[in-house]
Coordinates of N, CA and C in Angstrom, one line a residue:
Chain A
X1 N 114.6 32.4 -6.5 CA 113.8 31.2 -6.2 C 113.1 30.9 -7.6
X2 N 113.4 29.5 -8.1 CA 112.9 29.1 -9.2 C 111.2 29.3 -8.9
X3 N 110.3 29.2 -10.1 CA 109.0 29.3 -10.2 C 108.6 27.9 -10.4
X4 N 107.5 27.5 -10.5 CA 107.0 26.3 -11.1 C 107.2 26.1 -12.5
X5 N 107.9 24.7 -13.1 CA 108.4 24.5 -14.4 C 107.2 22.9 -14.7
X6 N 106.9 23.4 -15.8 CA 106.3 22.5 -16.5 C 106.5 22.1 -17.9
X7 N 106.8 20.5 -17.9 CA 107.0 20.3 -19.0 C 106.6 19.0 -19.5
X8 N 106.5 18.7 -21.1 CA 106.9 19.9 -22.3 C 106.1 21.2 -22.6
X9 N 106.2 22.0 -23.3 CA 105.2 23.3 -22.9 C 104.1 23.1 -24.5
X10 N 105.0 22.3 -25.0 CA 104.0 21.8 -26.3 C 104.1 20.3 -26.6
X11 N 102.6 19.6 -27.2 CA 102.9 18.3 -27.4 C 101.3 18.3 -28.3
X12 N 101.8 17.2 -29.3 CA 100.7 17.3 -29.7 C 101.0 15.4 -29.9
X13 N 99.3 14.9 -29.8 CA 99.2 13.7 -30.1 C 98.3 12.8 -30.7
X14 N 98.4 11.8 -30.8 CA 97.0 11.5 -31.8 C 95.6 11.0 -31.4
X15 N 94.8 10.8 -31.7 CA 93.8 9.9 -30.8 C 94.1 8.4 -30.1
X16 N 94.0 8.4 -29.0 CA 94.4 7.1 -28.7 C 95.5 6.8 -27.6
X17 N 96.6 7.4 -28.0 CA 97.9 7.7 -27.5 C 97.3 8.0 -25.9
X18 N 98.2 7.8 -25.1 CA 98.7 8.6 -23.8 C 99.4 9.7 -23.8
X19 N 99.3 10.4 -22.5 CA 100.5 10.9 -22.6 C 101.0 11.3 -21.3
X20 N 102.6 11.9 -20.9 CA 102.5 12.8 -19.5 C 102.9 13.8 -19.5
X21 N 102.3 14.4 -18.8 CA 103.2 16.2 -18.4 C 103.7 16.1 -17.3
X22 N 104.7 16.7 -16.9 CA 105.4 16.9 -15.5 C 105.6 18.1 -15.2
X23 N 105.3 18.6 -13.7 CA 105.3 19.5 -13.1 C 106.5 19.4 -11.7
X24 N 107.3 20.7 -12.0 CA 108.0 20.4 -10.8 C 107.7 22.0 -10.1
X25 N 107.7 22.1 -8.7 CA 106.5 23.3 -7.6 C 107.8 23.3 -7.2
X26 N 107.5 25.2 -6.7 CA 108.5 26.0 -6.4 C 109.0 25.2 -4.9
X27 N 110.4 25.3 -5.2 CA 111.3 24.5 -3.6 C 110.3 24.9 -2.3
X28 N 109.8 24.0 -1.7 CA 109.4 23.6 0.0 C 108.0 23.6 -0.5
X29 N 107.2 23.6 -1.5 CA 105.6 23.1 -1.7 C 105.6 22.0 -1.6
X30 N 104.6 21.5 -0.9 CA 104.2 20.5 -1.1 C 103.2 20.1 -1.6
X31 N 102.5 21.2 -2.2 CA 101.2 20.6 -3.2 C 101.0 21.1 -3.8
X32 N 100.5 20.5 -5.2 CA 100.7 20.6 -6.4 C 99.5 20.1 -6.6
X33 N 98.9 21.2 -7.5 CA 97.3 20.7 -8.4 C 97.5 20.8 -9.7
X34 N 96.5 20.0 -10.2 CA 96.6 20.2 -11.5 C 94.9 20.7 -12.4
X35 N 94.8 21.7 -13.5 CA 93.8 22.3 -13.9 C 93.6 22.1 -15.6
X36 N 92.7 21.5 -15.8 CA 92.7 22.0 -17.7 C 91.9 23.6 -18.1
X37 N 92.3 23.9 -19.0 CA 91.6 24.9 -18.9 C 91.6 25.0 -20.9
X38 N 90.2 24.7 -21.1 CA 89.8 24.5 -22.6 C 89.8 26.4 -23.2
X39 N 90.0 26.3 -24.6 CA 89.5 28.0 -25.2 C 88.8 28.9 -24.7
X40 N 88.9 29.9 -23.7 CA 87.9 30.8 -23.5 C 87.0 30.2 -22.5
X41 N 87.4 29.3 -21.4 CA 86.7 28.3 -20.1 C 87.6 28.6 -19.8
X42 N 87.0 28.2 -18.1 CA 87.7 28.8 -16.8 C 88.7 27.2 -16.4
X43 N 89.3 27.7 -15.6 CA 90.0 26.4 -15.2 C 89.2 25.2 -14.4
X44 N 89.0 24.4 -14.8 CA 89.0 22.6 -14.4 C 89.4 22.0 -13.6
X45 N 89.2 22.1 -12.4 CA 89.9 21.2 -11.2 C 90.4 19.8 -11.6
X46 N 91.4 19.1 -11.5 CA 91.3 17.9 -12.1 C 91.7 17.0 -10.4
X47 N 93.0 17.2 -10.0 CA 93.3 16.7 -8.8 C 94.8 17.5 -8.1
X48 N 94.7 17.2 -6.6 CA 95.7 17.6 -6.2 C 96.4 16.9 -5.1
X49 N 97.4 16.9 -5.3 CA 98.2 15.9 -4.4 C 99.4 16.8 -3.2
X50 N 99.2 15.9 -2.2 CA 100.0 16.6 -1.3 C 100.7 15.7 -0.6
X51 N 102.2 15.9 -0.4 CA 102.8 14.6 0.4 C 102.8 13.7 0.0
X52 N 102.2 13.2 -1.8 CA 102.7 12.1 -2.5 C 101.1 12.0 -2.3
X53 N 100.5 12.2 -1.6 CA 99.3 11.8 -1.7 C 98.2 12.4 -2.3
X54 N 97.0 11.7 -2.9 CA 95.7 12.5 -3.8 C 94.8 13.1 -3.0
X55 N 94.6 14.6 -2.5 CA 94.0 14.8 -1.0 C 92.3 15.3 -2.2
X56 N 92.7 16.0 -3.2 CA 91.3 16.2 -3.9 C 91.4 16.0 -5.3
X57 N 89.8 15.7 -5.5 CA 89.9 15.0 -6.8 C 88.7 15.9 -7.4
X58 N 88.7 16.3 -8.7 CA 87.3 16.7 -9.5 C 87.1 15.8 -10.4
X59 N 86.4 16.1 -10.9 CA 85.2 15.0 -11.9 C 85.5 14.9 -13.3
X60 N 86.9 14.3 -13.6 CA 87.3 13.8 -14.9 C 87.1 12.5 -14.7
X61 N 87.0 11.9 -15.9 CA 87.1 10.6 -15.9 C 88.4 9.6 -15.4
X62 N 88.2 8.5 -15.4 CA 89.8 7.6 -15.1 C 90.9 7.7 -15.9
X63 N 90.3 8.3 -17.2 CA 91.5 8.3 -18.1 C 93.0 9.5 -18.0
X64 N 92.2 10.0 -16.5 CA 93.1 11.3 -15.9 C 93.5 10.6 -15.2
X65 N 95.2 10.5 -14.3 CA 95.5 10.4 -13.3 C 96.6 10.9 -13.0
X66 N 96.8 10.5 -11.8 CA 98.2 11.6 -12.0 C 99.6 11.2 -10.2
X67 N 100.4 11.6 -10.5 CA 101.1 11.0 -9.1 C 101.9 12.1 -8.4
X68 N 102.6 12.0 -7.4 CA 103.4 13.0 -6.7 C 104.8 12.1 -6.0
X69 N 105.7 12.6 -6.6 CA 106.8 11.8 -6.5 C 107.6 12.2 -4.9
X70 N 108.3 12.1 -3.9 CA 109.0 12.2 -2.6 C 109.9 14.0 -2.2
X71 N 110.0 14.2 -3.7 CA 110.6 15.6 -3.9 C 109.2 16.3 -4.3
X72 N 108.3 16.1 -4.5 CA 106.9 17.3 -4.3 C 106.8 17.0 -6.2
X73 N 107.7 16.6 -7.1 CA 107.2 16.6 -8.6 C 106.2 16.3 -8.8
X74 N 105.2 16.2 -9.8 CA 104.3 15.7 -9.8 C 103.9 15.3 -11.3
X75 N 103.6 14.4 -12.1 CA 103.0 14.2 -13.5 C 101.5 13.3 -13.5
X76 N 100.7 13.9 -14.7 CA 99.9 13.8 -14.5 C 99.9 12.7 -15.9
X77 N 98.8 12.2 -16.0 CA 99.3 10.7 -17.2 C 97.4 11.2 -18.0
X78 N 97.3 11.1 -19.0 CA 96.1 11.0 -19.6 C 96.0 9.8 -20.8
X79 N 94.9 8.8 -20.9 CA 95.4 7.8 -21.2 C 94.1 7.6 -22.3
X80 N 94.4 6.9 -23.4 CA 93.1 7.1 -24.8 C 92.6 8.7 -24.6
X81 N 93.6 9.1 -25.3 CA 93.1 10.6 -25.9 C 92.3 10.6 -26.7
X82 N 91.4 11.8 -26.5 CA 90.3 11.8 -27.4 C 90.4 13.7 -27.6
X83 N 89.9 14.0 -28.7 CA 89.9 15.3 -29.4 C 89.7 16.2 -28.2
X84 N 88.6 16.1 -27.4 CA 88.5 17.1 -26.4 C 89.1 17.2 -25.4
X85 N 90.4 16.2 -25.3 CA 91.3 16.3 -24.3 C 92.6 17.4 -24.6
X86 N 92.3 18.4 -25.9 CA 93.0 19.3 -26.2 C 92.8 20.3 -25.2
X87 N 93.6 20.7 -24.6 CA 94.1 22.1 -23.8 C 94.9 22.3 -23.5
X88 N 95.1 23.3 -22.1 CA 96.0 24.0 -21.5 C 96.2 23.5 -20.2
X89 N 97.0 22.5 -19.9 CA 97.1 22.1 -18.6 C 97.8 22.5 -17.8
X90 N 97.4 23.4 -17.2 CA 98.1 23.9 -16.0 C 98.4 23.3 -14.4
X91 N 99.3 23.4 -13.9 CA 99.7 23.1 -12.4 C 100.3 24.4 -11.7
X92 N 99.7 24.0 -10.1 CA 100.0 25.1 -9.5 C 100.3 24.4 -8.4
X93 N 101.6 25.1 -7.5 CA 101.9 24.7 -6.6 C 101.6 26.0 -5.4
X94 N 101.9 25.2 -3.9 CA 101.6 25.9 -2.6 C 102.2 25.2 -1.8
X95 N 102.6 25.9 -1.0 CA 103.0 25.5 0.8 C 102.5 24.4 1.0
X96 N 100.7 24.3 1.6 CA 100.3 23.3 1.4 C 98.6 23.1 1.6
X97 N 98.4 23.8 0.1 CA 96.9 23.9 -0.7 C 95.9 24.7 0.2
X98 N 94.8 24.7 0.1 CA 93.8 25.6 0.5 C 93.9 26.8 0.7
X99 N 94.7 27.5 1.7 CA 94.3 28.6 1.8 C 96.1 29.6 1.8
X100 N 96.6 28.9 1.2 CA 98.0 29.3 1.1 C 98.2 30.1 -0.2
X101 N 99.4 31.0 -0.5 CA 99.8 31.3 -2.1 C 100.0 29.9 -2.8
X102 N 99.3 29.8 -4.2 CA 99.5 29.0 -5.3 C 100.3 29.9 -6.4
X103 N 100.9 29.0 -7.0 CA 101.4 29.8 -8.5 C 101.3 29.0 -9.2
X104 N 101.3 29.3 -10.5 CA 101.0 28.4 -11.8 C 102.3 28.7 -12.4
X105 N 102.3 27.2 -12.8 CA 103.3 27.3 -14.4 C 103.0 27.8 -15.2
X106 N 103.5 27.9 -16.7 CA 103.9 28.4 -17.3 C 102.2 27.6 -18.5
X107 N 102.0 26.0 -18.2 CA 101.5 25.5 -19.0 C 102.0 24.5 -20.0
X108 N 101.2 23.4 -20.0 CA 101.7 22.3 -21.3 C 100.0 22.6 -22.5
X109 N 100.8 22.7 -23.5 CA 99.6 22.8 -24.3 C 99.7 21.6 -25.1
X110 N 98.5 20.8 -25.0 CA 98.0 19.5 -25.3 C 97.2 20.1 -26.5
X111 N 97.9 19.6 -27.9 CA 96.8 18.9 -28.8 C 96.9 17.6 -29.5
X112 N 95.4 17.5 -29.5 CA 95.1 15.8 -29.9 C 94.7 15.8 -31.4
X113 N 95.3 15.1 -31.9 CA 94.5 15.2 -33.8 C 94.3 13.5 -34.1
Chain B
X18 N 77.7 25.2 -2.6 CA 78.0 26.1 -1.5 C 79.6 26.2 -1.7
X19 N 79.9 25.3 -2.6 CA 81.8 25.6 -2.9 C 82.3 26.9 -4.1
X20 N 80.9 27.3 -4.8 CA 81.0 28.0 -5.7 C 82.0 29.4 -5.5
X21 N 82.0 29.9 -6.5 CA 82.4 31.2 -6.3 C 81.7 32.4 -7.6
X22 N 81.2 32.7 -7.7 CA 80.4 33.3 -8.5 C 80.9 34.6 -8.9
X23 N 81.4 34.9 -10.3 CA 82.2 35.8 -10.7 C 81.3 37.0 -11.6
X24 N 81.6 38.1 -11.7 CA 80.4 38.9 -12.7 C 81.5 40.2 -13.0
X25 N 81.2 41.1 -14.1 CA 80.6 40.1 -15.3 C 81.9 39.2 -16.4
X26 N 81.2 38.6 -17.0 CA 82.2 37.8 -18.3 C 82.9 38.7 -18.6
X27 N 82.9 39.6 -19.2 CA 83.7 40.0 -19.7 C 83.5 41.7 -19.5
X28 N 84.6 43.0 -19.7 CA 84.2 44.1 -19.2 C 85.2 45.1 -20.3
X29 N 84.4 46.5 -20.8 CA 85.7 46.6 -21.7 C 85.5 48.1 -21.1
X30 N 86.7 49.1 -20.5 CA 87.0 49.6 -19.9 C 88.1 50.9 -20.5
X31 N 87.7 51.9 -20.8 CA 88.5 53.1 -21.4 C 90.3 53.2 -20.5
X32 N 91.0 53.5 -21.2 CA 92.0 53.5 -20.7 C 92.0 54.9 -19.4
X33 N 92.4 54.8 -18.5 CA 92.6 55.7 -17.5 C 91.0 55.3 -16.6
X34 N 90.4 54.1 -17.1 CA 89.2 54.5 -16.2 C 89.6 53.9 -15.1
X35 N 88.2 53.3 -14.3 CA 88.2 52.0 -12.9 C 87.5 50.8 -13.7
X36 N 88.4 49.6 -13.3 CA 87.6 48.4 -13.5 C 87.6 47.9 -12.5
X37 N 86.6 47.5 -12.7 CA 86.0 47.0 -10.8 C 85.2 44.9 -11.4
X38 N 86.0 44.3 -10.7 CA 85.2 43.0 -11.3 C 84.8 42.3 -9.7
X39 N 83.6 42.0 -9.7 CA 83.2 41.5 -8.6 C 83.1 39.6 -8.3
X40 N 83.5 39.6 -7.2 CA 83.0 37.8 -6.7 C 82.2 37.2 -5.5
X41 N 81.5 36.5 -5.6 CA 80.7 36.5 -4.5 C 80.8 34.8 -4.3
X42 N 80.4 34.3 -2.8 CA 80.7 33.2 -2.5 C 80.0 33.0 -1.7
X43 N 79.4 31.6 -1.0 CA 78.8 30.7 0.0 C 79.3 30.5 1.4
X44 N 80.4 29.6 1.3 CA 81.2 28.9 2.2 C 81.6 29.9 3.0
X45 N 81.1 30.0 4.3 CA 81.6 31.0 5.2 C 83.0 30.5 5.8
X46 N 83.5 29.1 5.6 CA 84.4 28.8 6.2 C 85.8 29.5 5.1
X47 N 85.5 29.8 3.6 CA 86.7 30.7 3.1 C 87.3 31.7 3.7
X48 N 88.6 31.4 3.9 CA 89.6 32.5 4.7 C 90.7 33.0 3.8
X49 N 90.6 33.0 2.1 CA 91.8 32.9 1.6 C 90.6 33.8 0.5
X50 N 90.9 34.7 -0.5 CA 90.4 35.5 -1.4 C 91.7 35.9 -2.4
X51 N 92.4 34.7 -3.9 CA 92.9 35.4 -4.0 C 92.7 36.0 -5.4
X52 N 93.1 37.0 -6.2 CA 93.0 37.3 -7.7 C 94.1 36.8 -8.7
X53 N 93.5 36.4 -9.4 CA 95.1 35.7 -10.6 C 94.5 36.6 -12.1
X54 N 95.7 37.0 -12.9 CA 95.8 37.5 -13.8 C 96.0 37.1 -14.9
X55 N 96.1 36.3 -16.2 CA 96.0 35.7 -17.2 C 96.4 35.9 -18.5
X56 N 96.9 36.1 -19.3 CA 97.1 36.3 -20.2 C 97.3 35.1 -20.9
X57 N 96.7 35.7 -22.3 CA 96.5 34.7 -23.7 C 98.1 33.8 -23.7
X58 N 97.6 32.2 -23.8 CA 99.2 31.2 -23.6 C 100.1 31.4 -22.3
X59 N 99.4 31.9 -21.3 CA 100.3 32.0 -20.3 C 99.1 31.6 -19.0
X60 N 100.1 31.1 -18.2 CA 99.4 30.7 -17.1 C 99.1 31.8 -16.1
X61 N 97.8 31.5 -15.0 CA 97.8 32.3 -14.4 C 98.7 32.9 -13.3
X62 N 99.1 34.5 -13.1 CA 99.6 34.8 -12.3 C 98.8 35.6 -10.9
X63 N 99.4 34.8 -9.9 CA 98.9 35.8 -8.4 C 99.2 37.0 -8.5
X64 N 98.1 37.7 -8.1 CA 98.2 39.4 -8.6 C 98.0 40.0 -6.8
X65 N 97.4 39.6 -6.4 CA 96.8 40.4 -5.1 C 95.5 39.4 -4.3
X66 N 95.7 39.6 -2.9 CA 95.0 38.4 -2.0 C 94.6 39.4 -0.6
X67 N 93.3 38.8 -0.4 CA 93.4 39.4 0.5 C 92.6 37.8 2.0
X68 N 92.8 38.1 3.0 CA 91.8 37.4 4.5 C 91.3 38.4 4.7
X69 N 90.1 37.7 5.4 CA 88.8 38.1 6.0 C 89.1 39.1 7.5
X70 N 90.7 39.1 7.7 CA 90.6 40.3 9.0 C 90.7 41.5 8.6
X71 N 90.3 42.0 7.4 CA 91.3 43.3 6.9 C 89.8 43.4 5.7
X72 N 89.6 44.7 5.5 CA 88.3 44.9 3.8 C 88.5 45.2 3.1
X73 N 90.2 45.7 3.3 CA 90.4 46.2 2.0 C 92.3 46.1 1.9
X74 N 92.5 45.9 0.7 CA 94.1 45.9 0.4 C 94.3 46.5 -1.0
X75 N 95.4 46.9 -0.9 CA 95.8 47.7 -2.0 C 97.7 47.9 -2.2
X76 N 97.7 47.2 -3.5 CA 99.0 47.3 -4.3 C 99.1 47.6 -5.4
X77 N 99.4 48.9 -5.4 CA 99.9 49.5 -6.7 C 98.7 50.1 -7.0
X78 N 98.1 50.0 -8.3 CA 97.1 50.6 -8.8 C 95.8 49.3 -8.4
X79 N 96.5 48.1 -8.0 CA 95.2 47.1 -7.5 C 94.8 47.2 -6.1
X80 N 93.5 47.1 -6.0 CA 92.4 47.1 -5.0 C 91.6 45.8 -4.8
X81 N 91.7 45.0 -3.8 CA 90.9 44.2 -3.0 C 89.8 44.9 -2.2
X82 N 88.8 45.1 -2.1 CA 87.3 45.3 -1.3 C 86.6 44.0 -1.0
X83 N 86.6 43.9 0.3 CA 85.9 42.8 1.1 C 85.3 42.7 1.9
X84 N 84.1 42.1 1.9 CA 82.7 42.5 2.7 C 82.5 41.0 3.1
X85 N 82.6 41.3 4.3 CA 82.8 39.7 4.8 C 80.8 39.5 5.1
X86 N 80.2 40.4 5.9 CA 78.8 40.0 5.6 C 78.0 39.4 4.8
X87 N 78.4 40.6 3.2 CA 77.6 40.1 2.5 C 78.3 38.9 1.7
X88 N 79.5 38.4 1.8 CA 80.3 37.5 1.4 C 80.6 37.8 -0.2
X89 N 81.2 39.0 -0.2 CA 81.8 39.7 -1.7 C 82.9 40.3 -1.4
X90 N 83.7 40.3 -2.4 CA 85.1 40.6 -3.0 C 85.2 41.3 -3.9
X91 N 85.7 42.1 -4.5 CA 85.7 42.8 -5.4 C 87.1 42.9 -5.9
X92 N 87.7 43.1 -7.2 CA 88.8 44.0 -7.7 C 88.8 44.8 -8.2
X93 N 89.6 46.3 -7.5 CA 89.4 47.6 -8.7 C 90.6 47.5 -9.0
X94 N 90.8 48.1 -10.4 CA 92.3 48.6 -10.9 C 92.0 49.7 -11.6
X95 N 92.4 50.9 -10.4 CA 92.4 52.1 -11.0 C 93.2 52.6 -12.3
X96 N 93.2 53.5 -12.6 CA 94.0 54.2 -14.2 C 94.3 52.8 -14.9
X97 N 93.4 52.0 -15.4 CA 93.5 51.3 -16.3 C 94.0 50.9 -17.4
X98 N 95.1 50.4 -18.2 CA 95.6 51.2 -19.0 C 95.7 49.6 -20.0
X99 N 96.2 50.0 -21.6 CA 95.8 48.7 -22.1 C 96.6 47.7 -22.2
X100 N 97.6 47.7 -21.2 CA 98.7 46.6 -20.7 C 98.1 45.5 -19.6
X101 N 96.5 46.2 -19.4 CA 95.9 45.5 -18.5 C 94.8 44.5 -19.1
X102 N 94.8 44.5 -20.5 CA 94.0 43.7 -21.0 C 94.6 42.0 -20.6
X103 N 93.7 41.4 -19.8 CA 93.6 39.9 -19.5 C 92.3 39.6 -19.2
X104 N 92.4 38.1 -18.5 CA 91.4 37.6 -18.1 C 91.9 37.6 -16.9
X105 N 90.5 37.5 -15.9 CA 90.8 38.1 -14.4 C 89.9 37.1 -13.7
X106 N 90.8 35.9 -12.6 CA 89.8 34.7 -11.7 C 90.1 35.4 -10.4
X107 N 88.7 35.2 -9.6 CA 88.9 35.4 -8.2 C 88.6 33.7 -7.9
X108 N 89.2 33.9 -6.5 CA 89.1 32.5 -6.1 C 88.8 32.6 -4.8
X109 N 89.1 31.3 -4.2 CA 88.3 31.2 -3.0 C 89.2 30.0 -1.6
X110 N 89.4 30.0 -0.9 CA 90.3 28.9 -0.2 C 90.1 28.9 1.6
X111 N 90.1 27.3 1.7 CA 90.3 27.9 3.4 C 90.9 26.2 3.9
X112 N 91.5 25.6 4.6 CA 92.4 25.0 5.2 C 92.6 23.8 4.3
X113 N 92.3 22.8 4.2 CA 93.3 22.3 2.9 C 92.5 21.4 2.1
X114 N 91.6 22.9 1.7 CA 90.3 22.5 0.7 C 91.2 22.7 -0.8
X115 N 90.5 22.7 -1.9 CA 91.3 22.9 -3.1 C 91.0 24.1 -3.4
X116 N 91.4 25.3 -4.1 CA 91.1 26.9 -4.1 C 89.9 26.8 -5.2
X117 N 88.8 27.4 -5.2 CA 87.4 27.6 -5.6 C 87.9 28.7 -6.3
X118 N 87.6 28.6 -7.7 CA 88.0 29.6 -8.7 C 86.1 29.9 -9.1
X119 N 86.4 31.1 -9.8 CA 85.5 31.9 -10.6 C 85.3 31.5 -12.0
X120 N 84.3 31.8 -12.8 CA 84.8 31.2 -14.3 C 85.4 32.7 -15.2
X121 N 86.0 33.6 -14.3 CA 86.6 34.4 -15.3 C 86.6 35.4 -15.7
X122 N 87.2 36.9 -15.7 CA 86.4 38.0 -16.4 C 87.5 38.4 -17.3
X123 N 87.0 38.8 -19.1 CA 87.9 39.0 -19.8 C 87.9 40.8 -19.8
X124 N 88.6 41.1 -19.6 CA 89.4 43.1 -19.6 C 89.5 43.2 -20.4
X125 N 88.8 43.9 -21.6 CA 89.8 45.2 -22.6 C 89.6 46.0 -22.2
X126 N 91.1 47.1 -22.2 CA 91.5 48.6 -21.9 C 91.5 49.1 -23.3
X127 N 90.6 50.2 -23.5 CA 90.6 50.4 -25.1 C 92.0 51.9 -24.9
X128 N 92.2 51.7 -25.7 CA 93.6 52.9 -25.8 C 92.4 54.5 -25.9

């Protein structure tokens, strides 16, 4: 059974720019979250989607969003990068969220210059 | 009350000892406790989980302890060895809430 694949696993970009990561969750999940997680800080709820839909959201700004496509994929879009939008974006998929097994990708590592 | 409150930051631990990293929590309605394992550029991995019907679990040299009263969780990993050096989240979950992480404990196993 494949794992969760996230891609690209590196990207770097400039201030300003957009960008997206895509996450595809191990076959029959249907939900998929997504986490930043900055140098030596814990992981960042950002949002999670289930069934195509946004069931939770944490406290990033608008410039985070993100979608869930009919096969469970999911990309997340960040839009006027700014320096501290450098990290480690992680997505984890599950059955279906809360109290089920999650697993994480592998990770996209975002830098902004 | 969503928190999950992790201790300590960071713990550094002789090879062959016990590391024991503790989490404690609010939300009586959490039914899901699980531990993820970390390592530097890599994402986290599920290590060991335990529910609230059971206080204790154990795979391999990892140990779940769970005290549903006092609302604490614990991880031991006996004979600790320095392949165990990561960072260690406990978390938190219960029906289709988003899973309540910890902020973290970093492990060194000194050789």
């Amino acid at each position: 059974k494949a794992g969760v694949t996230q891609t690209p696993r590196y990207l770097i970009k400039t201030r300003g720019q957009q960008v997206t990561l895509s996450c595809s969750p191990i076959s029959g999940h249907r939900s998929v979250s997504w986490y930043q997680q900055t140098p030596g800080q814990g992981l960042q709820f950002l949002f999670e989607y289930f069934s195509e839909t946004q069931r939770n959201k944490g406290n990033f700004p608008g410039r985070f969003s993100g979608r869930q496509f009919s096969n469970s994929r999911s990309e997340m879009n960040v839009s006027t990068l700014e320096l501290g939008d450098s990290a480690l974006y992680l997505c984890a998929s599950s059955f279906r969220g809360g109290n089920t097994e999650a697993f994480f990708g592998q990770g996209t590592r975002l830098t902004v210059v | 009350q969503q928190q999950v409150k992790q201790s300590p930051q960071s713990l550094i631990v002789q090879k062959g000892g016990i590391s024991i990293i503790n989490c404690a929590y609010e939300n009586t309605a959490f039914d899901y406790f699980p531990w993820y394992q970390q390592f530097p550029g890599k994402g986290p991995a599920l290590l060991i989980a335990i529910r609230p019907d059971v206080s204790e679990k154990k795979e391999g040299r990892f140990t779940i302890s769970f005290n549903k009263s006092a609302k604490q969780f614990s991880l031991h990993i006996m004979d600790s060895q320095p392949g165990d050096s990561a960072t260690y989240f406990c978390a938190a979950g219960t029906g289709f809430q988003k899973l309540v992480f910890g902020t973290g404990t970093r492990l060194l196993v000194s050789p």
